[in-house]
Structure formats: structure tokens, C-alpha cells
CSV table of C-alpha atoms in Angstrom, one decimal:
chain,number,residue,atom,x,y,z
Z,22,MET,CA,-97.7,-32.0,-23.8
Z,23,ASN,CA,-100.1,-31.3,-26.6
Z,24,LEU,CA,-102.5,-28.7,-25.2
Z,25,ASP,CA,-106.3,-28.5,-25.7
Z,26,ALA,CA,-106.1,-24.9,-24.5
Z,27,ASP,CA,-104.0,-22.7,-22.3
Z,28,VAL,CA,-106.6,-22.5,-19.5
Z,29,ALA,CA,-109.5,-24.6,-18.3
Z,30,VAL,CA,-112.3,-23.2,-16.1
Z,31,ILE,CA,-114.0,-26.0,-14.2
Z,32,GLY,CA,-117.5,-25.2,-13.1
Z,33,LEU,CA,-119.6,-22.5,-15.0
Z,34,GLY,CA,-121.7,-21.0,-12.2
Z,35,ALA,CA,-121.7,-17.3,-11.4
Z,36,TRP,CA,-117.9,-17.1,-10.8
Z,37,GLY,CA,-116.8,-19.6,-13.4
Z,38,SER,CA,-118.9,-18.2,-16.2
Z,39,ALA,CA,-117.5,-14.7,-15.4
Z,40,ALA,CA,-113.9,-16.0,-15.4
Z,41,LEU,CA,-114.5,-17.7,-18.7
Z,42,TRP,CA,-115.9,-14.5,-20.2
Z,43,GLN,CA,-113.0,-12.4,-18.9
Z,44,LEU,CA,-110.3,-14.8,-20.1
Z,45,ALA,CA,-111.9,-15.2,-23.5
Z,46,ALA,CA,-112.4,-11.5,-23.9
Z,47,ARG,CA,-108.7,-11.0,-23.5
Z,48,GLY,CA,-107.9,-13.4,-26.2
Z,49,VAL,CA,-106.8,-16.3,-24.0
Z,50,SER,CA,-107.2,-19.8,-25.3
Z,51,VAL,CA,-109.7,-21.1,-22.8
Z,52,LEU,CA,-112.2,-23.9,-22.4
Z,53,GLY,CA,-115.0,-24.3,-19.8
Z,54,VAL,CA,-116.3,-27.5,-18.4
Z,55,GLU,CA,-119.7,-27.7,-16.7
Z,56,GLN,CA,-121.2,-30.9,-15.3
Z,57,PHE,CA,-124.8,-29.7,-16.0
Z,58,GLN,CA,-125.9,-26.8,-18.2
Z,59,PRO,CA,-125.2,-23.1,-17.7
Z,60,GLY,CA,-127.9,-21.6,-15.5
Z,61,HIS,CA,-128.8,-25.0,-14.0
Z,62,ALA,CA,-130.7,-25.2,-10.6
Z,63,LEU,CA,-128.5,-27.8,-8.8
Z,64,GLY,CA,-125.8,-25.7,-7.4
Z,65,SER,CA,-125.3,-22.1,-6.0
Z,66,SER,CA,-126.2,-19.7,-8.8
Z,67,HIS,CA,-130.0,-20.0,-9.3
Z,68,GLY,CA,-133.2,-18.9,-7.8
Z,69,ALA,CA,-134.3,-16.2,-10.4
Z,70,THR,CA,-132.7,-13.3,-8.5
Z,71,ARG,CA,-129.7,-12.3,-6.4
Z,72,MET,CA,-129.2,-9.2,-4.3
Z,73,PHE,CA,-126.6,-6.6,-5.2
Z,74,ARG,CA,-125.3,-4.0,-2.9
Z,75,THR,CA,-122.0,-2.0,-2.6
Z,76,ALA,CA,-122.1,-1.1,1.2
Z,77,CYS,CA,-120.9,-4.6,2.1
Z,78,LEU,CA,-120.9,-5.2,5.8
Z,79,GLU,CA,-119.2,-8.6,5.5
Z,80,HIS,CA,-115.7,-7.1,5.0
Z,81,THR,CA,-114.5,-3.6,4.1
Z,82,GLY,CA,-112.3,-5.1,1.3
Z,83,LEU,CA,-115.5,-6.3,-0.5
Z,84,VAL,CA,-116.7,-2.7,-1.2
Z,85,PRO,CA,-114.2,-1.9,-4.0
Z,86,LEU,CA,-114.9,-5.4,-5.4
Z,87,ALA,CA,-118.7,-4.7,-5.4
Z,88,GLN,CA,-118.1,-1.3,-7.0
Z,89,ARG,CA,-116.0,-2.8,-9.7
Z,90,SER,CA,-118.5,-5.6,-10.2
Z,91,LEU,CA,-121.3,-3.1,-10.9
Z,92,THR,CA,-119.2,-1.6,-13.7
Z,93,LEU,CA,-118.6,-5.1,-15.1
Z,94,TRP,CA,-122.3,-6.1,-14.8
Z,95,ARG,CA,-123.1,-3.2,-17.0
Z,96,ASP,CA,-120.3,-4.3,-19.4
Z,97,LEU,CA,-121.9,-7.8,-19.6
Z,98,GLU,CA,-125.3,-6.3,-20.2
Z,99,ASN,CA,-123.9,-4.4,-23.1
Z,100,ALA,CA,-122.1,-7.3,-24.5
Z,101,ALA,CA,-125.1,-9.7,-24.1
Z,102,GLY,CA,-127.5,-7.1,-25.4
Z,103,ARG,CA,-130.1,-7.5,-22.7
Z,104,PRO,CA,-130.7,-6.2,-19.1
Z,105,LEU,CA,-129.3,-8.3,-16.3
Z,106,PHE,CA,-129.4,-5.8,-13.4
Z,107,ASP,CA,-132.4,-3.9,-11.9
Z,108,PRO,CA,-131.3,-1.0,-9.7
Z,109,THR,CA,-134.2,-1.1,-7.2
Z,110,GLY,CA,-132.3,0.4,-4.3
Z,111,GLY,CA,-132.0,-1.6,-1.1
Z,112,LEU,CA,-132.6,-1.5,2.6
Z,113,LEU,CA,-130.5,-2.7,5.5
Z,114,ILE,CA,-132.7,-2.7,8.7
Z,115,GLY,CA,-132.3,-3.4,12.3
Z,116,PRO,CA,-131.2,-1.8,15.6
Z,117,ALA,CA,-129.0,1.2,15.1
Z,118,ASP,CA,-126.2,-0.5,17.0
Z,119,GLY,CA,-126.9,-4.0,15.4
Z,120,HIS,CA,-124.4,-5.6,13.1
Z,121,ILE,CA,-126.4,-5.1,10.0
Z,122,VAL,CA,-127.0,-1.3,10.3
Z,123,SER,CA,-123.7,-0.5,12.0
Z,124,GLY,CA,-121.7,-2.6,9.5
Z,125,THR,CA,-123.5,-1.1,6.5
Z,126,LEU,CA,-122.9,2.5,7.8
Z,127,LYS,CA,-119.2,1.7,8.5
Z,128,ALA,CA,-118.8,0.5,5.0
Z,129,ALA,CA,-120.6,3.5,3.6
Z,130,ARG,CA,-118.5,6.0,5.6
Z,131,THR,CA,-115.2,4.3,4.8
Z,132,HIS,CA,-115.9,4.3,1.0
Z,133,ASP,CA,-118.1,7.4,0.6
Z,134,ILE,CA,-121.1,5.4,-0.5
Z,135,PRO,CA,-124.2,7.6,-0.6
Z,136,VAL,CA,-126.9,6.2,1.8
Z,137,GLU,CA,-129.9,7.5,3.5
Z,138,VAL,CA,-130.7,6.7,7.2
Z,139,LEU,CA,-134.5,6.4,7.9
Z,140,ASP,CA,-135.9,6.4,11.4
Z,141,ASN,CA,-138.7,4.1,12.3
Z,142,THR,CA,-141.5,6.5,11.3
Z,143,ALA,CA,-139.9,7.5,8.0
Z,144,LEU,CA,-139.2,3.9,7.1
Z,145,ALA,CA,-142.8,2.8,7.8
Z,146,GLN,CA,-144.2,5.7,5.7
Z,147,ARG,CA,-141.9,5.1,2.7
Z,148,PHE,CA,-141.9,1.3,2.8
Z,149,PRO,CA,-145.2,0.3,4.5
Z,150,ALA,CA,-144.5,-3.5,4.4
Z,151,HIS,CA,-141.8,-2.8,7.0
Z,152,ALA,CA,-144.2,-0.8,9.2
Z,153,ASN,CA,-144.2,-3.5,12.0
Z,154,LEU,CA,-140.8,-2.7,13.4
Z,155,PRO,CA,-139.6,-2.2,17.0
Z,156,ALA,CA,-139.2,1.5,17.9
Z,157,ASP,CA,-135.4,1.4,18.0
Z,158,HIS,CA,-135.0,-0.1,14.5
Z,159,VAL,CA,-133.9,2.1,11.6
Z,160,GLY,CA,-133.2,1.5,7.9
Z,161,VAL,CA,-130.3,2.4,5.7
Z,162,PHE,CA,-131.3,2.9,2.1
Z,163,GLU,CA,-128.7,2.3,-0.6
Z,164,PRO,CA,-129.8,3.7,-4.0
Z,165,THR,CA,-127.1,1.6,-5.9
Z,166,ALA,CA,-128.4,-1.7,-4.6
Z,167,GLY,CA,-130.7,-3.9,-6.7
Z,168,LEU,CA,-131.3,-7.3,-8.2
Z,169,LEU,CA,-129.3,-9.4,-10.6
Z,170,ALA,CA,-131.0,-12.0,-12.8
Z,171,ALA,CA,-129.4,-15.1,-11.4
Z,172,GLU,CA,-129.5,-17.8,-14.1
Z,173,ASP,CA,-129.5,-15.3,-17.0
Z,174,THR,CA,-126.2,-13.6,-15.9
Z,175,VAL,CA,-124.6,-17.1,-16.0
Z,176,ARG,CA,-125.9,-17.9,-19.4
Z,177,ALA,CA,-125.0,-14.4,-20.7
Z,178,ALA,CA,-121.4,-14.7,-19.6
Z,179,VAL,CA,-121.0,-18.1,-21.2
Z,180,GLU,CA,-122.6,-16.9,-24.4
Z,181,VAL,CA,-120.3,-13.8,-24.6
Z,182,ALA,CA,-117.2,-16.0,-23.8
Z,183,GLN,CA,-118.1,-18.3,-26.6
Z,184,ARG,CA,-118.4,-15.4,-29.0
Z,185,HIS,CA,-114.8,-14.5,-28.0
Z,186,GLY,CA,-113.7,-18.1,-28.9
Z,187,ALA,CA,-114.1,-20.0,-25.6
Z,188,ARG,CA,-114.9,-23.7,-26.0
Z,189,VAL,CA,-117.5,-25.1,-23.6
Z,190,TYR,CA,-118.1,-28.7,-22.6
Z,191,THR,CA,-121.5,-29.1,-20.9
Z,192,GLY,CA,-122.9,-32.3,-19.4
Z,193,THR,CA,-119.3,-33.2,-18.6
Z,194,ARG,CA,-118.2,-34.1,-15.1
Z,195,VAL,CA,-114.6,-33.6,-14.1
Z,196,THR,CA,-113.4,-36.5,-12.0
Z,197,GLU,CA,-109.9,-35.4,-11.2
Z,198,ILE,CA,-107.5,-32.6,-11.7
Z,199,ASP,CA,-104.0,-34.0,-12.2
Z,200,LEU,CA,-101.3,-31.4,-11.7
Z,201,VAL,CA,-98.4,-32.7,-13.7
Z,202,ALA,CA,-94.9,-31.3,-14.4
Z,203,ASP,CA,-95.8,-29.2,-17.5
Z,204,GLY,CA,-99.4,-28.3,-16.8
Z,205,VAL,CA,-102.7,-29.9,-15.8
Z,206,VAL,CA,-104.6,-32.9,-17.0
Z,207,VAL,CA,-108.4,-32.5,-16.5
Z,208,ARG,CA,-109.9,-35.9,-16.4
Z,209,THR,CA,-113.5,-36.6,-17.5
Z,210,PRO,CA,-115.3,-39.8,-18.3
Z,211,ALA,CA,-115.2,-38.9,-22.0
Z,212,ARG,CA,-111.6,-37.8,-22.5
Z,213,ASP,CA,-108.7,-36.0,-20.8
Z,214,LEU,CA,-108.2,-32.3,-21.4
Z,215,ARG,CA,-104.7,-30.9,-21.2
Z,216,VAL,CA,-104.0,-27.3,-20.3
Z,217,ARG,CA,-101.3,-25.1,-18.8
Z,218,GLN,CA,-103.5,-23.8,-16.0
Z,219,VAL,CA,-106.8,-24.7,-14.4
Z,220,VAL,CA,-109.3,-22.4,-12.6
Z,221,VAL,CA,-111.5,-24.3,-10.1
Z,222,THR,CA,-114.9,-22.6,-9.6
Z,223,THR,CA,-117.0,-25.6,-8.8
Z,224,GLY,CA,-118.7,-24.3,-5.6
Z,225,PRO,CA,-119.5,-27.1,-3.2
Z,226,TRP,CA,-117.8,-29.6,-5.5
Z,227,ALA,CA,-114.4,-28.1,-4.8
Z,228,THR,CA,-114.3,-30.4,-1.8
Z,229,LYS,CA,-114.0,-33.3,-4.4
Z,230,LEU,CA,-111.5,-31.7,-6.7
Z,231,ALA,CA,-109.3,-29.9,-4.2
Z,232,PRO,CA,-109.6,-31.9,-1.0
Z,233,GLY,CA,-108.2,-30.5,2.2
Z,234,LEU,CA,-109.7,-27.0,1.7
Z,235,PRO,CA,-111.6,-25.6,4.7
Z,236,LEU,CA,-114.9,-25.6,2.9
Z,237,ASP,CA,-118.4,-26.5,4.4
Z,238,PRO,CA,-121.2,-26.9,1.8
Z,239,VAL,CA,-124.6,-26.3,3.3
Z,240,ARG,CA,-128.2,-26.6,2.0
Z,241,MET,CA,-130.2,-23.3,1.9
Z,242,PRO,CA,-133.9,-23.0,1.1
Z,243,MET,CA,-135.3,-20.1,-0.9
Z,244,THR,CA,-139.0,-19.4,-0.6
Z,245,TRP,CA,-141.7,-17.2,-2.3
Z,246,PHE,CA,-144.9,-16.0,-0.8
Z,247,ARG,CA,-148.1,-14.2,-2.1
Z,248,PRO,CA,-149.8,-11.2,-0.4
Z,249,THR,CA,-153.1,-12.1,1.3
Z,250,GLY,CA,-154.6,-8.7,0.6
Z,251,ASP,CA,-153.4,-5.5,-1.1
Z,252,ALA,CA,-150.4,-6.5,-3.1
Z,253,ASP,CA,-149.1,-3.0,-3.7
Z,254,PRO,CA,-147.0,-2.6,-0.5
Z,255,PHE,CA,-145.2,-5.7,-1.6
Z,256,ALA,CA,-144.4,-4.6,-5.1
Z,257,LEU,CA,-140.7,-4.3,-5.8
Z,258,LYS,CA,-140.8,-0.5,-6.0
Z,259,ASN,CA,-142.3,-0.4,-2.4
Z,260,PHE,CA,-140.5,-3.5,-1.1
Z,261,PRO,CA,-137.0,-3.4,-2.6
Z,262,VAL,CA,-134.2,-5.8,-1.8
Z,263,PHE,CA,-133.5,-5.9,2.0
Z,264,ILE,CA,-131.8,-7.6,4.9
Z,265,ARG,CA,-133.5,-7.1,8.2
Z,266,GLU,CA,-132.1,-8.0,11.6
Z,267,LEU,CA,-134.7,-9.6,14.0
Z,268,GLY,CA,-132.6,-9.7,17.1
Z,269,HIS,CA,-132.2,-13.1,18.8
Z,270,THR,CA,-134.1,-14.8,16.0
Z,271,GLY,CA,-131.6,-13.9,13.4
Z,272,ALA,CA,-132.3,-12.0,10.1
Z,273,ILE,CA,-134.5,-12.3,7.0
Z,274,TRP,CA,-133.8,-11.1,3.5
Z,275,GLY,CA,-135.8,-10.8,0.4
Z,276,HIS,CA,-137.6,-8.5,-2.1
Z,277,GLY,CA,-141.0,-7.7,-3.5
Z,278,TRP,CA,-142.8,-9.0,-6.6
Z,279,SER,CA,-142.4,-7.8,-10.1
Z,280,SER,CA,-143.7,-8.8,-13.5
Z,281,GLU,CA,-140.7,-11.2,-13.7
Z,282,THR,CA,-140.7,-12.6,-10.1
Z,283,HIS,CA,-144.5,-12.6,-9.5
Z,284,ASP,CA,-144.2,-13.5,-5.8
Z,285,VAL,CA,-142.4,-12.1,-2.8
Z,286,LYS,CA,-139.0,-13.8,-2.3
Z,287,LEU,CA,-137.9,-14.3,1.3
Z,288,GLY,CA,-135.2,-16.3,3.1
Z,289,LEU,CA,-133.4,-16.7,6.4
Z,290,GLU,CA,-129.9,-15.4,7.1
Z,291,ASP,CA,-128.4,-18.5,8.7
Z,292,GLY,CA,-125.5,-17.4,10.8
Z,293,GLY,CA,-124.4,-21.1,11.1
Z,294,ARG,CA,-127.5,-22.2,13.0
Z,295,ASP,CA,-130.1,-23.7,10.7
Z,296,PHE,CA,-128.5,-24.9,7.5
Z,297,ARG,CA,-127.1,-28.4,7.5
Z,298,SER,CA,-123.8,-29.5,6.0
Z,299,ILE,CA,-124.2,-31.7,2.9
Z,300,ASP,CA,-122.3,-33.7,0.3
Z,301,PRO,CA,-123.0,-32.0,-3.0
Z,302,ASP,CA,-123.3,-35.3,-4.8
Z,303,HIS,CA,-126.0,-36.4,-2.4
Z,304,ALA,CA,-127.8,-33.2,-1.8
Z,305,ASP,CA,-131.5,-33.4,-1.0
Z,306,HIS,CA,-133.3,-31.1,-3.5
Z,307,SER,CA,-136.7,-32.1,-2.4
Z,308,VAL,CA,-138.6,-29.7,0.0
Z,309,SER,CA,-140.8,-30.1,3.0
Z,310,PRO,CA,-142.5,-27.9,5.7
Z,311,ALA,CA,-139.2,-28.0,7.6
Z,312,ASP,CA,-137.7,-25.8,4.9
Z,313,TRP,CA,-140.1,-22.9,5.6
Z,314,HIS,CA,-141.5,-23.6,9.1
Z,315,LYS,CA,-139.1,-21.3,11.0
Z,316,LEU,CA,-139.4,-18.5,8.4
Z,317,THR,CA,-143.2,-18.5,8.3
Z,318,GLY,CA,-143.3,-18.5,12.1
Z,319,LEU,CA,-141.6,-15.1,11.9
Z,320,LEU,CA,-143.6,-13.5,9.2
Z,321,GLU,CA,-146.8,-12.7,11.1
Z,322,ASP,CA,-144.8,-10.3,13.4
Z,323,ALA,CA,-142.0,-9.3,11.0
Z,324,VAL,CA,-143.8,-8.9,7.7
Z,325,PRO,CA,-147.6,-9.3,8.1
Z,326,GLY,CA,-149.8,-9.6,5.1
Z,327,LEU,CA,-148.2,-12.6,3.4
Z,328,THR,CA,-149.5,-16.2,3.1
Z,329,THR,CA,-148.0,-18.6,5.6
Z,330,LEU,CA,-147.7,-21.3,3.0
Z,331,PRO,CA,-145.1,-20.5,0.3
Z,332,THR,CA,-146.2,-20.5,-3.3
Z,333,SER,CA,-142.7,-21.9,-4.3
Z,334,VAL,CA,-139.7,-23.4,-2.6
Z,335,THR,CA,-136.3,-24.4,-3.9
Z,336,THR,CA,-132.9,-25.1,-2.4
Z,337,CYS,CA,-129.4,-24.1,-3.3
Z,338,MET,CA,-126.0,-24.8,-1.8
Z,339,VAL,CA,-123.8,-22.3,0.0
Z,340,THR,CA,-120.1,-23.1,0.5
Z,341,ARG,CA,-118.7,-21.5,3.7
Z,342,THR,CA,-115.1,-21.0,4.9
Z,343,PRO,CA,-114.2,-20.5,8.6
Z,344,ASP,CA,-114.1,-16.7,8.3
Z,345,LYS,CA,-117.0,-16.6,5.8
Z,346,GLN,CA,-114.7,-15.0,3.2
Z,347,PHE,CA,-113.8,-16.3,-0.3
Z,348,LEU,CA,-110.8,-18.4,-1.4
Z,349,LEU,CA,-109.4,-16.6,-4.4
Z,350,GLY,CA,-105.9,-17.2,-5.7
Z,351,ARG,CA,-103.1,-19.7,-6.1
Z,352,PRO,CA,-102.8,-22.2,-3.2
Z,353,GLN,CA,-99.1,-22.4,-2.2
Z,354,SER,CA,-98.3,-20.2,-5.2
Z,355,ASP,CA,-98.8,-23.1,-7.6
Z,356,PRO,CA,-98.5,-21.7,-11.2
Z,357,ARG,CA,-100.9,-24.4,-12.5
Z,358,LEU,CA,-103.9,-23.9,-10.2
Z,359,VAL,CA,-106.2,-21.0,-9.4
Z,360,LEU,CA,-109.1,-21.3,-6.9
Z,361,GLY,CA,-112.3,-19.4,-6.9
Z,362,VAL,CA,-114.4,-21.0,-4.2
Z,363,GLY,CA,-116.2,-20.3,-0.9
Z,364,CYS,CA,-119.1,-18.1,-1.9
Z,365,GLY,CA,-120.3,-17.8,1.7
Z,366,GLY,CA,-123.8,-16.9,0.6
Z,367,HIS,CA,-122.8,-13.4,-0.4
Z,368,GLY,CA,-120.7,-14.1,-3.5
Z,369,PHE,CA,-123.0,-13.7,-6.4
Z,370,LYS,CA,-123.1,-9.9,-6.4
Z,371,HIS,CA,-119.3,-10.0,-6.8
Z,372,ALA,CA,-119.2,-12.6,-9.5
Z,373,SER,CA,-118.2,-10.3,-12.4
Z,374,GLY,CA,-115.4,-8.7,-10.4
Z,375,ILE,CA,-114.2,-12.1,-9.1
Z,376,GLY,CA,-114.2,-13.4,-12.7
Z,377,GLU,CA,-112.0,-10.4,-13.7
Z,378,ALA,CA,-109.7,-11.1,-10.7
Z,379,LEU,CA,-109.3,-14.8,-11.5
Z,380,ALA,CA,-108.4,-13.8,-15.1
Z,381,ASP,CA,-105.8,-11.3,-13.7
Z,382,ILE,CA,-104.3,-14.0,-11.5
Z,383,VAL,CA,-104.1,-16.5,-14.4
Z,384,LEU,CA,-102.3,-13.9,-16.5
Z,385,GLY,CA,-99.9,-12.9,-13.6
Z,386,ARG,CA,-101.4,-9.4,-13.3
Z,387,GLU,CA,-102.3,-7.3,-10.3
Z,388,THR,CA,-106.0,-7.6,-9.5
Z,389,HIS,CA,-108.1,-4.5,-9.9
Z,390,CYS,CA,-109.0,-4.6,-6.2
Z,391,PRO,CA,-106.8,-5.7,-3.4
Z,392,LEU,CA,-107.8,-9.2,-2.4
Z,393,THR,CA,-105.2,-10.3,0.2
Z,394,PHE,CA,-108.0,-11.2,2.6
Z,395,THR,CA,-109.1,-14.0,0.2
Z,396,ASP,CA,-105.7,-15.7,0.2
Z,397,PRO,CA,-106.4,-19.4,-0.1
Z,398,ASP,CA,-103.4,-20.2,2.2
Z,399,ARG,CA,-104.6,-18.1,5.1
Z,400,PHE,CA,-105.9,-21.2,7.1
Z,401,ARG,CA,-102.7,-23.2,6.7
């Protein structure tokens, strides 16, 4: 068939924009299709900031991917000509034998990541906003952790990809992916696009384009608060990115204010208990007290000194798999289709490395990091 490009990347969020950049930078004839605009606030890749860390407790195989991603984030910064990553350092806090601290230390030991363990007293002295901790809680400080600029990394990757020759269709909804004998027909209301291979990075919308995958899109609130008194303990330098285990009430995550973020960003780690499954085409983007009620009920004891009414609230969508790991690769070894879905709420930090991996898979190359644990056929 007459081709519009060799490859189409469908969905230009964090993963799709990175895949588009990596393919275009290698000289591949590639086009990208986005139903909204790059950096939009209707999917999974917005909210001003995203946490980055390398001592990944979610799976030991994620550590090399995070380390590779950090190198690639720096490459993207250089190519885009502007900063995208702020190395604030990061804290993982909880009981010494809890899953957050023990998982972080296991990842650090396995991969020789330099971290610093702080007991309760040292943690309170160095990071006073975390002073109100149970006596048995400790902190693990990772110097390489930090913050990524959420929307701007997406826009930067698309911009750099376009400079390398990628064509981008925005405001264009893909209604169907038709796998035909000699390639793929990507159907949109405006026209059909014909390519040899398609990369699906549509986040929660993957349930529409690749039905049958074990994907569960859920709605996740993100909230920002203002200090009630002295703001300095909550400045980013004193309140860097963190995840903090709270025992039977779950965990909270967040980071302090800066000249860019202004307020303190906080959220709940769900663990499958609080976020509700949604249809991405009918997601409720409005907010109500129910979106912050549980979190604010924890703040007085966990992080005193913040308003109980958030200054800002938004929602995003997280797409989970049964084992909370990604789906990356060719389902049933199909030479026409590559999947990059199932962010699990911890996928943004890895986006640059995942974009590279998806490009490697498209080109039939070995990925830079072993990714067998992300095999999309593992649930069959």
C-alpha cells in the first residue's frame, strides 16, 4: 500500500512523545497522532511536576531503566535548549521494615545507588516539615531524585521530534487501528493513515484501540496546599520530593513549593483502595471535597502547618495492570504493533527510557535495559 510513513505513534503523552523523539532522531519516517494538544491536561502526563527517582521499589528491573532515563532526560534538555529536570534529591520515609523503606534500600543495595539513611531525629532536624513522625520511622535520602517538568517534557520531546522530521497531527482522534496484511491503517475522522508499524501509547484510551488488554484506568486527584505560617520548612530545598508510608492509612507523596510550583503538592498513594475505575471518554474532570477529604484528614498529624483546604485541585488518569507493571512490546510477536501502555502511576520518570525502548523494538533491536518483566503477553 502507499505509505504515509513507516511508523505511526498514537498518543503523544509522556511515553508517546518520547518514542516519537527517539524514532525521529534515528531518521525513521514517523508521524505522531494526538487527539488533543501536546502537554494537555486531560490524560496522564500533566500536573506541573512528576517525581523522578532511581531507587525504584516497584520492581528491581526498573532501576536500570530509571538510570538510563536520567541520561536521556539530560539529552532531551540539551536538544530542547531548556531545563526539564530539577535534581532536588528525594526522601522515602516509613518504618524501617515497611515496604517503602525496605524496598528502596533493597533496590539501592542491588544496584549500588548511593543513599543516606536518616533516623527519626536526623530526619526531623534536616527536614523539619517531617518532624511529626513515629519513633520507629526512618528516611532514605536519594541525592539523584528530583522533579521533572510534566507538560514541558512532553512538548519538548514533540518539538525535538519535529525538528528531526516527524509529522504531528494534533486534534485528531484515532477511531480504529486496522492491522492489515501489509501494514496498518490508522483510521481517523479526517482521513486514513497508512504505515508499516504502529506504536500505541494512548494511556487509558488503549482500552479502546487494543481491547482485551488487562488495563484498568482510574481517576487520581492531585492537590496543592499553602503553609499556614512559616513557609520556609515547606520550600522545595527543605521539603524535597518524597513518598511517606503512614501505616494502615496508606502513604502520601509530594514536594515543597518553588518559584515555579508556588504551593506544596501532595497526593495519596492509592494501593487500589480509593481511586475509582473510569471510562476515559467519560472521565469526570470536575473536583469536589471528596477528592481531598481523606488527604486533608491525614495532614494535621502527618504534615502539620498546611491549610486544610487546597489552593488547587486537578485530576489525572492512571492505567493499572494486574501486577502494576508496564506493558511494553509486541503482543503475540505481531510485527505491525508495539504497545507502550499501563503506566501504573509510576511511569512518567521512565518515559525517556521507555521511548528509547519502544524505538528499539520498532527497529528490531535489543533494548538498552532488559524488559522481559513488561512482556504484554504475560497475562495470557
